XYZ file of C-alpha atoms in Angstrom:
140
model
C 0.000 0.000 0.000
C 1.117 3.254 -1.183
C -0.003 6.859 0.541
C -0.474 9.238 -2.645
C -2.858 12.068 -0.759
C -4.200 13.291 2.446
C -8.604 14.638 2.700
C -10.163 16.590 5.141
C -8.831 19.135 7.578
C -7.948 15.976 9.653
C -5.253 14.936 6.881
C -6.817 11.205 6.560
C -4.307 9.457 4.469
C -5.493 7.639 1.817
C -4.007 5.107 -0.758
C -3.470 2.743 -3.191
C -3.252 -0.953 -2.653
C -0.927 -3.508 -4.637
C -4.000 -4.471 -6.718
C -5.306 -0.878 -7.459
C -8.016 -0.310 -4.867
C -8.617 3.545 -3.347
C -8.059 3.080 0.610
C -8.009 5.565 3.596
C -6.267 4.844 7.335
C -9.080 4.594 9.398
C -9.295 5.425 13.270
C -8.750 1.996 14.230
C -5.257 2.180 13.005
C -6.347 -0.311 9.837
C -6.408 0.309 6.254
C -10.118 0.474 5.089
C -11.805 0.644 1.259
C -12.885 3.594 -0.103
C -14.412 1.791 -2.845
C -16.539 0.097 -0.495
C -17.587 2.095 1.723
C -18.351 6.087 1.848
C -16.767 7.950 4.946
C -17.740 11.403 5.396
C -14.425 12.236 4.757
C -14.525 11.864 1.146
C -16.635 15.056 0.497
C -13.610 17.022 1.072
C -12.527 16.056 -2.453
C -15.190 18.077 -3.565
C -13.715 21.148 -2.633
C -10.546 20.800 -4.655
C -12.479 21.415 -7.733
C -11.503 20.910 -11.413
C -7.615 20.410 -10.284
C -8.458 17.242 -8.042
C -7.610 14.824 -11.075
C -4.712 16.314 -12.117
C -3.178 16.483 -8.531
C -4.264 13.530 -7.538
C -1.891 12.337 -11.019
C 1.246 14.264 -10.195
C 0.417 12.708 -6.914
C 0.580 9.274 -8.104
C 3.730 10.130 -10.390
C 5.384 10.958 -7.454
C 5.213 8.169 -5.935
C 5.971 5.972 -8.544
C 2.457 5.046 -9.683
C 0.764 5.264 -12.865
C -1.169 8.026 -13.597
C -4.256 6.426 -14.800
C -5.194 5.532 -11.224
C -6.598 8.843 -10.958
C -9.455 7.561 -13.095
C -10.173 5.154 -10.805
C -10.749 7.010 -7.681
C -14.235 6.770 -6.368
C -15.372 10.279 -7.120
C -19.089 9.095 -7.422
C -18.887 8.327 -3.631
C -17.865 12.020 -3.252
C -20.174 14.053 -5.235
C -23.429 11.817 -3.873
C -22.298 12.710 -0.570
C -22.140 16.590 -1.400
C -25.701 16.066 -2.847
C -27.007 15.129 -0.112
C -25.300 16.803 2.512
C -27.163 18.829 4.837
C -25.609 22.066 4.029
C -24.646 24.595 1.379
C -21.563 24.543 0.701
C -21.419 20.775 0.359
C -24.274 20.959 -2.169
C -23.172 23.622 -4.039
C -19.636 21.675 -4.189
C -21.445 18.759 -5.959
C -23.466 20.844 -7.795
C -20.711 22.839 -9.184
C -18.622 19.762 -9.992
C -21.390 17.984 -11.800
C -21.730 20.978 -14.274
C -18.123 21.055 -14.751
C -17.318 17.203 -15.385
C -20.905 16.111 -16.946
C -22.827 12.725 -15.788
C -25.699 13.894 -14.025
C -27.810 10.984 -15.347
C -25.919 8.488 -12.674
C -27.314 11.228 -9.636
C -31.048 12.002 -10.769
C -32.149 10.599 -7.375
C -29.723 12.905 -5.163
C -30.898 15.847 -7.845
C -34.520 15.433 -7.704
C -34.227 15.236 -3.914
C -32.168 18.667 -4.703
C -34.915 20.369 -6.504
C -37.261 20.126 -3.615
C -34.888 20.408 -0.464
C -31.538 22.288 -1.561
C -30.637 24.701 0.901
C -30.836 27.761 -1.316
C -32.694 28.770 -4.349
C -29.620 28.522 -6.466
C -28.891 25.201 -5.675
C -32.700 23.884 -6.498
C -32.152 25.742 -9.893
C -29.526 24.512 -10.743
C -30.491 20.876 -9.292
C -33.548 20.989 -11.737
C -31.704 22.443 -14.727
C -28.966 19.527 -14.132
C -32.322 16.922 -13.823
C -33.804 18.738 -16.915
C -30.471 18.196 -19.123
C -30.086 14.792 -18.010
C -33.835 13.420 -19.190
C -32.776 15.438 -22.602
C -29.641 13.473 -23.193
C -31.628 10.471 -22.218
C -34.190 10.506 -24.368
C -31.334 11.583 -27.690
């Protein structure tokens, strides 16, 4: 196992096993899955923005792992938490990172929810305009 980055303001290190899996140092003092689980932890990628792939690469690179890894992160886990979160700043995070990167369709559930219970009027907008695009492309 291979430390590539630190989330959170509690600098959780997280990882990269032998056979490519995403994992984080829990409190016990064990090595846990990130793609199996979702700790809360793993909004904080959210707030890193556009530049979270491309650090977590030069990440990788410096440690002597392939870059591609990157893709394999479990960013999904990261921007459902945000959608649901029960603040702002979380949902916005999401929000923001959806319209950047595309691939609303695999959160309609967390965005519908959005629509009706986002914590500000900008975030049901643009929860409903994200829902609205994604029924578009899916009936293309």
């Amino acid at each position: 196992m291979v430390v590539v980055t630190e989330l959170s303001a509690s600098r959780i290190p997280v990882g990269v096993t032998g056979a490519g899996e995403w994992v984080y140092l829990a409190r016990e003092g064990g090595w846990s899955s990130l793609t199996h689980s979702s700790p809360v932890f793993l909004v904080t990628a959210l707030q890193h923005g556009a530049a979270f792939h491309s650090d977590l690469q030069e990440r990788l690179v410096a440690v002597g792992l392939t870059p591609s890894l990157a893709d394999t992160f479990p960013v999904d886990s990261s921007i459902r938490l945000g959608l649901t979160w029960p603040t702002e700043f979380w949902q916005q995070a999401a929000l923001d990172w959806l319209e950047r990167e595309g691939r609303a369709e695999a959160f309609l559930p967390e965005l519908e929810a959005l629509v009706h219970t986002g914590g500000t009027q900008q975030i049901r907008h643009t929860a409903r305009r994200l829902v609205w695009a994604a029924r578009q492309q899916a009936r293309e």
